[in-house]
mmCIF file of C-alpha atoms in Angstrom:
data_model
loop_
_atom_site.group_PDB
_atom_site.id
_atom_site.type_symbol
_atom_site.label_atom_id
_atom_site.label_comp_id
_atom_site.label_asym_id
_atom_site.label_seq_id
_atom_site.Cartn_x
_atom_site.Cartn_y
_atom_site.Cartn_z
ATOM 1 C CA UNK A 323 -42.022 63.378 100.386
ATOM 2 C CA UNK A 324 -45.569 64.648 100.124
ATOM 3 C CA UNK A 325 -48.171 62.181 101.369
ATOM 4 C CA UNK A 326 -49.432 60.048 98.505
ATOM 5 C CA UNK A 327 -46.573 61.014 96.182
ATOM 6 C CA UNK A 328 -45.038 58.081 94.293
ATOM 7 C CA UNK A 329 -41.771 56.779 95.771
ATOM 8 C CA UNK A 330 -40.017 57.268 92.433
ATOM 9 C CA UNK A 331 -39.903 60.994 93.213
ATOM 10 C CA UNK A 332 -37.561 60.148 96.102
ATOM 11 C CA UNK A 333 -35.065 58.396 93.851
ATOM 12 C CA UNK A 334 -31.803 60.304 93.756
ATOM 13 C CA UNK A 335 -31.052 61.548 90.254
ATOM 14 C CA UNK A 336 -27.284 61.380 90.761
ATOM 15 C CA UNK A 337 -27.267 57.872 92.237
ATOM 16 C CA UNK A 338 -29.957 56.433 89.968
ATOM 17 C CA UNK A 339 -27.599 56.006 86.980
ATOM 18 C CA UNK A 340 -26.499 52.318 87.020
ATOM 19 C CA UNK A 341 -22.733 52.867 87.112
ATOM 20 C CA UNK A 342 -22.928 55.565 89.769
ATOM 21 C CA UNK A 343 -25.318 53.390 91.796
ATOM 22 C CA UNK A 344 -22.804 50.527 91.654
ATOM 23 C CA UNK A 345 -19.960 52.836 92.711
ATOM 24 C CA UNK A 346 -21.882 54.255 95.658
ATOM 25 C CA UNK A 347 -23.185 50.824 96.722
ATOM 26 C CA UNK A 348 -19.656 49.391 96.658
ATOM 27 C CA UNK A 349 -18.219 52.313 98.626
ATOM 28 C CA UNK A 350 -20.997 52.035 101.225
ATOM 29 C CA UNK A 351 -19.389 48.818 102.495
ATOM 30 C CA UNK A 352 -15.964 50.414 102.934
ATOM 31 C CA UNK A 353 -14.188 53.149 104.862
ATOM 32 C CA UNK A 354 -12.278 53.888 101.682
ATOM 33 C CA UNK A 355 -11.172 52.062 98.570
ATOM 34 C CA UNK A 356 -8.544 52.500 95.901
ATOM 35 C CA UNK A 357 -9.709 53.744 92.527
ATOM 36 C CA UNK A 358 -8.464 50.517 90.900
ATOM 37 C CA UNK A 359 -10.388 48.319 93.351
ATOM 38 C CA UNK A 360 -13.645 50.160 92.601
ATOM 39 C CA UNK A 361 -12.916 49.998 88.863
ATOM 40 C CA UNK A 362 -12.485 46.211 89.078
ATOM 41 C CA UNK A 363 -15.671 45.699 91.099
ATOM 42 C CA UNK A 364 -17.842 47.962 88.956
ATOM 43 C CA UNK A 365 -16.176 46.612 85.777
ATOM 44 C CA UNK A 366 -15.707 49.878 83.905
ATOM 45 C CA UNK A 367 -12.735 51.571 82.274
ATOM 46 C CA UNK A 368 -10.553 54.068 84.115
ATOM 47 C CA UNK A 369 -11.977 56.943 82.081
ATOM 48 C CA UNK A 370 -15.606 55.931 82.717
ATOM 49 C CA UNK A 371 -14.992 55.598 86.441
ATOM 50 C CA UNK A 372 -13.132 58.891 86.525
ATOM 51 C CA UNK A 373 -16.021 60.671 84.783
ATOM 52 C CA UNK A 374 -18.652 59.175 87.095
ATOM 53 C CA UNK A 375 -16.592 59.875 90.214
ATOM 54 C CA UNK A 376 -16.250 63.512 89.127
ATOM 55 C CA UNK A 377 -20.054 63.768 89.004
ATOM 56 C CA UNK A 378 -20.384 62.108 92.431
ATOM 57 C CA UNK A 379 -17.678 64.370 93.853
ATOM 58 C CA UNK A 380 -19.411 67.472 92.471
ATOM 59 C CA UNK A 381 -22.623 66.352 94.199
ATOM 60 C CA UNK A 382 -20.692 65.996 97.461
ATOM 61 C CA UNK A 383 -21.359 62.246 97.626
ATOM 62 C CA UNK A 384 -17.796 60.997 97.219
ATOM 63 C CA UNK A 385 -14.493 62.404 98.424
ATOM 64 C CA UNK A 386 -11.323 61.794 96.443
ATOM 65 C CA UNK A 387 -7.887 61.638 98.055
ATOM 66 C CA UNK A 388 -4.686 61.400 96.068
ATOM 67 C CA UNK A 389 -1.403 60.182 97.478
ATOM 68 C CA UNK A 390 1.449 57.741 97.099
ATOM 69 C CA UNK A 391 2.153 54.200 98.233
ATOM 70 C CA UNK A 392 5.919 54.147 98.041
ATOM 71 C CA UNK A 393 6.611 55.877 94.722
ATOM 72 C CA UNK A 394 3.361 54.802 93.098
ATOM 73 C CA UNK A 395 0.550 57.338 92.855
ATOM 74 C CA UNK A 396 -2.757 56.162 94.299
ATOM 75 C CA UNK A 397 -6.288 57.573 94.421
ATOM 76 C CA UNK A 398 -8.650 56.640 97.230
ATOM 77 C CA UNK A 399 -12.419 57.068 97.120
ATOM 78 C CA UNK A 400 -14.686 57.438 100.120
ATOM 79 C CA UNK A 401 -18.455 57.827 100.444
ATOM 80 C CA UNK A 402 -19.193 61.056 102.319
ATOM 81 C CA UNK A 403 -21.881 61.283 105.010
ATOM 82 C CA UNK A 404 -24.014 63.249 102.519
ATOM 83 C CA UNK A 405 -23.551 60.428 100.011
ATOM 84 C CA UNK A 406 -24.405 57.807 102.617
ATOM 85 C CA UNK A 407 -27.630 59.654 103.521
ATOM 86 C CA UNK A 408 -28.522 60.025 99.840
ATOM 87 C CA UNK A 409 -27.936 56.296 99.279
ATOM 88 C CA UNK A 410 -30.090 55.394 102.303
ATOM 89 C CA UNK A 411 -32.931 57.544 100.980
ATOM 90 C CA UNK A 412 -32.530 56.108 97.482
ATOM 91 C CA UNK A 413 -32.590 52.535 98.818
ATOM 92 C CA UNK A 414 -35.663 53.356 100.900
ATOM 93 C CA UNK A 415 -37.466 54.566 97.768
ATOM 94 C CA UNK A 416 -36.366 51.440 95.857
ATOM 95 C CA UNK A 417 -37.686 49.252 98.678
ATOM 96 C CA UNK A 418 -41.041 51.009 98.634
ATOM 97 C CA UNK A 419 -41.311 50.448 94.869
ATOM 98 C CA UNK A 420 -40.148 46.823 95.070
ATOM 99 C CA UNK A 421 -42.582 46.087 97.881
ATOM 100 C CA UNK A 422 -45.466 47.569 95.957
ATOM 101 C CA UNK A 423 -45.824 50.550 98.281
ATOM 102 C CA UNK A 424 -45.269 53.268 95.662
ATOM 103 C CA UNK A 425 -46.799 55.953 97.870
ATOM 104 C CA UNK A 426 -44.440 54.973 100.670
ATOM 105 C CA UNK A 427 -47.330 53.778 102.846
ATOM 106 C CA UNK A 428 -46.392 51.701 105.872
ATOM 107 C CA UNK A 429 -46.358 47.974 105.206
ATOM 108 C CA UNK A 430 -49.357 45.931 106.190
ATOM 109 C CA UNK A 431 -48.813 43.142 108.710
ATOM 110 C CA UNK A 432 -49.043 40.592 105.885
ATOM 111 C CA UNK A 433 -46.418 42.469 103.854
ATOM 112 C CA UNK A 434 -44.116 42.714 106.866
ATOM 113 C CA UNK A 435 -44.427 38.982 107.490
ATOM 114 C CA UNK A 436 -43.714 38.288 103.840
ATOM 115 C CA UNK A 437 -40.567 40.419 104.111
ATOM 116 C CA UNK A 438 -39.045 38.414 106.959
ATOM 117 C CA UNK A 439 -35.730 36.751 106.181
ATOM 118 C CA UNK A 440 -33.377 37.791 103.430
ATOM 119 C CA UNK A 441 -34.646 40.982 101.891
ATOM 120 C CA UNK A 442 -32.870 40.705 98.592
ATOM 121 C CA UNK A 443 -34.381 37.324 97.850
ATOM 122 C CA UNK A 444 -37.832 37.918 99.304
ATOM 123 C CA UNK A 445 -38.650 41.110 97.425
ATOM 124 C CA UNK A 446 -38.152 39.573 94.012
ATOM 125 C CA UNK A 447 -41.385 39.026 92.138
ATOM 126 C CA UNK A 448 -42.116 35.345 91.340
ATOM 127 C CA UNK A 449 -41.012 35.732 87.730
ATOM 128 C CA UNK A 450 -37.553 37.133 88.616
ATOM 129 C CA UNK A 451 -34.755 34.768 89.603
ATOM 130 C CA UNK A 452 -32.282 36.155 92.165
ATOM 131 C CA UNK A 453 -29.504 34.495 90.184
ATOM 132 C CA UNK A 454 -30.166 36.836 87.271
ATOM 133 C CA UNK A 455 -29.206 39.792 89.415
ATOM 134 C CA UNK A 456 -26.283 38.373 91.348
ATOM 135 C CA UNK B 1405 -37.497 64.086 89.051
ATOM 136 C CA UNK B 1406 -39.764 61.426 87.622
ATOM 137 C CA UNK B 1407 -37.811 58.199 87.115
ATOM 138 C CA UNK B 1408 -39.732 55.327 85.577
ATOM 139 C CA UNK B 1409 -38.852 52.127 87.378
ATOM 140 C CA UNK B 1410 -40.710 48.865 87.780
ATOM 141 C CA UNK B 1411 -40.834 46.860 91.027
ATOM 142 C CA UNK B 1412 -38.650 44.185 89.380
ATOM 143 C CA UNK B 1413 -36.032 46.784 88.426
ATOM 144 C CA UNK B 1414 -36.127 48.234 91.936
ATOM 145 C CA UNK B 1415 -35.678 44.741 93.415
ATOM 146 C CA UNK B 1416 -32.785 44.062 91.039
ATOM 147 C CA UNK B 1417 -31.112 47.338 92.076
ATOM 148 C CA UNK B 1418 -31.531 46.423 95.742
ATOM 149 C CA UNK B 1419 -29.945 43.033 95.113
ATOM 150 C CA UNK B 1420 -27.038 44.732 93.321
ATOM 151 C CA UNK B 1421 -26.556 47.051 96.290
ATOM 152 C CA UNK B 1422 -26.717 44.162 98.776
ATOM 153 C CA UNK B 1423 -24.116 42.137 96.889
ATOM 154 C CA UNK B 1424 -21.703 44.982 96.009
ATOM 155 C CA UNK B 1425 -18.362 44.182 97.646
ATOM 156 C CA UNK B 1426 -15.256 46.285 97.147
ATOM 157 C CA UNK B 1427 -13.482 44.896 100.228
ATOM 158 C CA UNK B 1428 -11.940 41.607 99.109
ATOM 159 C CA UNK B 1429 -10.866 38.595 101.171
ATOM 160 C CA UNK B 1430 -7.254 39.493 100.328
ATOM 161 C CA UNK B 1431 -7.775 42.991 101.765
ATOM 162 C CA UNK B 1432 -9.141 41.539 105.006
ATOM 163 C CA UNK B 1433 -6.255 39.046 105.197
ATOM 164 C CA UNK B 1434 -3.694 41.841 104.774
ATOM 165 C CA UNK B 1435 -5.315 44.066 107.406
ATOM 166 C CA UNK B 1436 -5.763 41.298 109.974
ATOM 167 C CA UNK B 1437 -2.210 40.009 109.391
ATOM 168 C CA UNK B 1438 -0.946 43.540 109.963
ATOM 169 C CA UNK B 1439 -2.830 43.874 113.258
ATOM 170 C CA UNK B 1440 -1.904 40.395 114.522
ATOM 171 C CA UNK B 1441 1.748 41.028 113.609
ATOM 172 C CA UNK B 1442 1.699 44.464 115.189
ATOM 173 C CA UNK B 1443 0.375 43.063 118.477
ATOM 174 C CA UNK B 1444 2.950 40.275 118.467
ATOM 175 C CA UNK B 1445 5.734 42.717 117.534
ATOM 176 C CA UNK B 1446 4.935 45.177 120.315
ATOM 177 C CA UNK B 1447 4.578 42.326 122.837
ATOM 178 C CA UNK B 1448 7.886 40.889 121.642
ATOM 179 C CA UNK B 1449 9.756 44.176 121.826
ATOM 180 C CA UNK B 1450 8.430 44.772 125.358
ATOM 181 C CA UNK B 1451 9.442 41.320 126.613
ATOM 182 C CA UNK B 1452 12.778 41.504 124.763
ATOM 183 C CA UNK B 1453 13.578 44.979 126.104
ATOM 184 C CA UNK B 1454 12.744 43.912 129.641
ATOM 185 C CA UNK B 1455 14.918 40.808 129.370
ATOM 186 C CA UNK B 1456 17.900 42.565 127.806
ATOM 187 C CA UNK B 1457 17.833 45.616 130.070
ATOM 188 C CA UNK B 1458 17.295 43.554 133.228
ATOM 189 C CA UNK B 1459 20.479 41.677 132.247
ATOM 190 C CA UNK B 1460 22.208 44.969 131.339
ATOM 191 C CA UNK B 1461 22.695 43.767 127.765
ATOM 192 C CA UNK B 1462 22.669 47.008 125.767
ATOM 193 C CA UNK B 1463 23.728 45.309 122.524
ATOM 194 C CA UNK B 1464 20.917 42.797 122.913
ATOM 195 C CA UNK B 1465 18.481 45.655 123.543
ATOM 196 C CA UNK B 1466 19.654 47.390 120.348
ATOM 197 C CA UNK B 1467 19.182 44.121 118.449
ATOM 198 C CA UNK B 1468 15.619 43.791 119.799
ATOM 199 C CA UNK B 1469 14.774 47.334 118.702
ATOM 200 C CA UNK B 1470 16.380 46.775 115.291
ATOM 201 C CA UNK B 1471 14.432 43.549 114.867
ATOM 202 C CA UNK B 1472 11.223 45.360 115.742
ATOM 203 C CA UNK B 1473 12.005 47.978 113.090
ATOM 204 C CA UNK B 1474 12.402 45.257 110.459
ATOM 205 C CA UNK B 1475 9.175 43.531 111.526
ATOM 206 C CA UNK B 1476 7.350 46.869 111.399
ATOM 207 C CA UNK B 1477 8.630 47.566 107.875
ATOM 208 C CA UNK B 1478 7.471 44.104 106.791
ATOM 209 C CA UNK B 1479 4.045 44.643 108.367
ATOM 210 C CA UNK B 1480 3.588 48.027 106.694
ATOM 211 C CA UNK B 1481 4.390 46.343 103.381
ATOM 212 C CA UNK B 1482 1.677 43.745 104.057
ATOM 213 C CA UNK B 1483 -0.847 46.382 105.115
ATOM 214 C CA UNK B 1484 -0.239 48.398 101.938
ATOM 215 C CA UNK B 1485 -1.391 45.446 99.855
ATOM 216 C CA UNK B 1486 -4.950 46.116 101.002
ATOM 217 C CA UNK B 1487 -6.740 48.107 98.304
ATOM 218 C CA UNK B 1488 -9.716 48.909 100.502
ATOM 219 C CA UNK B 1489 -10.659 48.945 104.161
ATOM 220 C CA UNK B 1490 -13.989 47.731 105.562
ATOM 221 C CA UNK B 1491 -16.339 50.217 107.132
ATOM 222 C CA UNK B 1492 -15.208 51.114 110.650
ATOM 223 C CA UNK B 1493 -11.616 49.982 110.081
ATOM 224 C CA UNK B 1494 -10.032 53.299 111.040
ATOM 225 C CA UNK B 1495 -11.939 53.456 114.340
ATOM 226 C CA UNK B 1496 -11.179 49.812 115.195
ATOM 227 C CA UNK B 1497 -7.517 50.244 114.256
ATOM 228 C CA UNK B 1498 -7.108 53.400 116.331
ATOM 229 C CA UNK B 1499 -8.690 51.690 119.332
ATOM 230 C CA UNK B 1500 -6.648 48.489 119.031
ATOM 231 C CA UNK B 1501 -3.325 50.117 118.250
ATOM 232 C CA UNK B 1502 -3.870 52.862 120.855
ATOM 233 C CA UNK B 1503 -4.688 50.383 123.635
ATOM 234 C CA UNK B 1504 -1.722 48.147 122.755
ATOM 235 C CA UNK B 1505 0.646 51.121 122.777
ATOM 236 C CA UNK B 1506 -0.787 52.406 126.078
ATOM 237 C CA UNK B 1507 -0.193 48.976 127.669
ATOM 238 C CA UNK B 1508 3.317 48.954 126.174
ATOM 239 C CA UNK B 1509 4.140 52.311 127.776
ATOM 240 C CA UNK B 1510 2.808 51.073 131.131
ATOM 241 C CA UNK B 1511 4.982 47.956 130.775
ATOM 242 C CA UNK B 1512 8.099 50.033 130.037
ATOM 243 C CA UNK B 1513 7.388 52.203 133.069
ATOM 244 C CA UNK B 1514 6.852 49.086 135.174
ATOM 245 C CA UNK B 1515 10.271 47.569 134.507
ATOM 246 C CA UNK B 1516 12.045 50.931 134.356
ATOM 247 C CA UNK B 1517 10.873 52.464 137.601
ATOM 248 C CA UNK B 1518 10.395 49.516 139.959
ATOM 249 C CA UNK B 1519 13.198 47.967 141.994
ATOM 250 C CA UNK B 1520 13.488 45.063 142.006
ATOM 251 C CA UNK B 1521 12.036 44.734 138.520
ATOM 252 C CA UNK B 1522 9.061 42.493 137.743
ATOM 253 C CA UNK B 1523 9.514 38.733 137.739
ATOM 254 C CA UNK B 1524 9.280 36.683 134.546
ATOM 255 C CA UNK B 1525 6.132 35.010 135.910
ATOM 256 C CA UNK B 1526 4.455 38.419 136.091
ATOM 257 C CA UNK B 1527 5.991 40.221 133.125
ATOM 258 C CA UNK B 1528 5.733 37.612 130.358
ATOM 259 C CA UNK B 1529 1.942 37.206 130.761
ATOM 260 C CA UNK B 1530 1.689 41.010 130.854
ATOM 261 C CA UNK B 1531 3.597 41.166 127.556
ATOM 262 C CA UNK B 1532 0.970 38.878 126.028
ATOM 263 C CA UNK B 1533 -1.753 41.121 127.419
ATOM 264 C CA UNK B 1534 -0.155 44.026 125.512
ATOM 265 C CA UNK B 1535 -0.845 42.221 122.239
ATOM 266 C CA UNK B 1536 -4.470 41.500 123.105
ATOM 267 C CA UNK B 1537 -6.131 44.800 121.965
ATOM 268 C CA UNK B 1538 -4.458 44.581 118.537
ATOM 269 C CA UNK B 1539 -5.551 40.952 118.206
ATOM 270 C CA UNK B 1540 -9.108 41.823 119.228
ATOM 271 C CA UNK B 1541 -9.022 44.633 116.650
ATOM 272 C CA UNK B 1542 -7.990 42.055 114.017
ATOM 273 C CA UNK B 1543 -11.033 39.941 114.904
ATOM 274 C CA UNK B 1544 -13.313 42.985 114.765
ATOM 275 C CA UNK B 1545 -11.942 43.969 111.338
ATOM 276 C CA UNK B 1546 -12.667 40.463 110.076
ATOM 277 C CA UNK B 1547 -16.193 40.705 111.457
ATOM 278 C CA UNK B 1548 -16.731 44.204 109.994
ATOM 279 C CA UNK B 1549 -15.855 42.912 106.547
ATOM 280 C CA UNK B 1550 -18.550 40.204 106.563
#
């Protein structure tokens, strides 16, 4: 990022879409997951998930493996290292925006102290309840 | 790219990312049960083989191996119920299973190539030791899923 450039320019265009963000965030916690498990967590239809996974696969962010468990066909999804790096960068940009550091400047001591503890709760502005986003 | 996003939206997205969980409690239960069972099964087959072969009971030895095959089939069935694996599972599994199998091979060599064979006081605790890496792996999988 160029010095002084707004953090929104670092947001990843592929990951920024809400459904794709949810897919990538869910896969970040796992080695791999079945297509159906991701579908249930993200709460989308098979066709929607399939379409979004195709986009993520084309970007090199997700790898798709097809196989069988017994006689039943199964599809497993995995976040690639490229996808993991892209997510980390995207989350870093989101943090900078949420913390009010749009230019990605280092936090002041006061900001760092305010950030201690649970990040997800602490970064919420006073008018936003964490429950609304759970 | 020039995405418009407010600090509140960014915070909400971060919360979504922090709470996204594809690995369920049922997945973790299946994977840990598989590893605990695998450790116990390998320990059991080692102790059983030693006992049967040291008493020259070939039929008993065949029964032990057959029983292990059945237990293994059951465990694979349990493991397949997991729809996802927590991050690091493959590495933890390879370490735990590999170490248990290495100790198993050492145990087989111990009772096969030493005369007189090991005593029960020495070999039964060793059989439990064989299970330990798989059981530790089960604990690490549980921790990785938190």
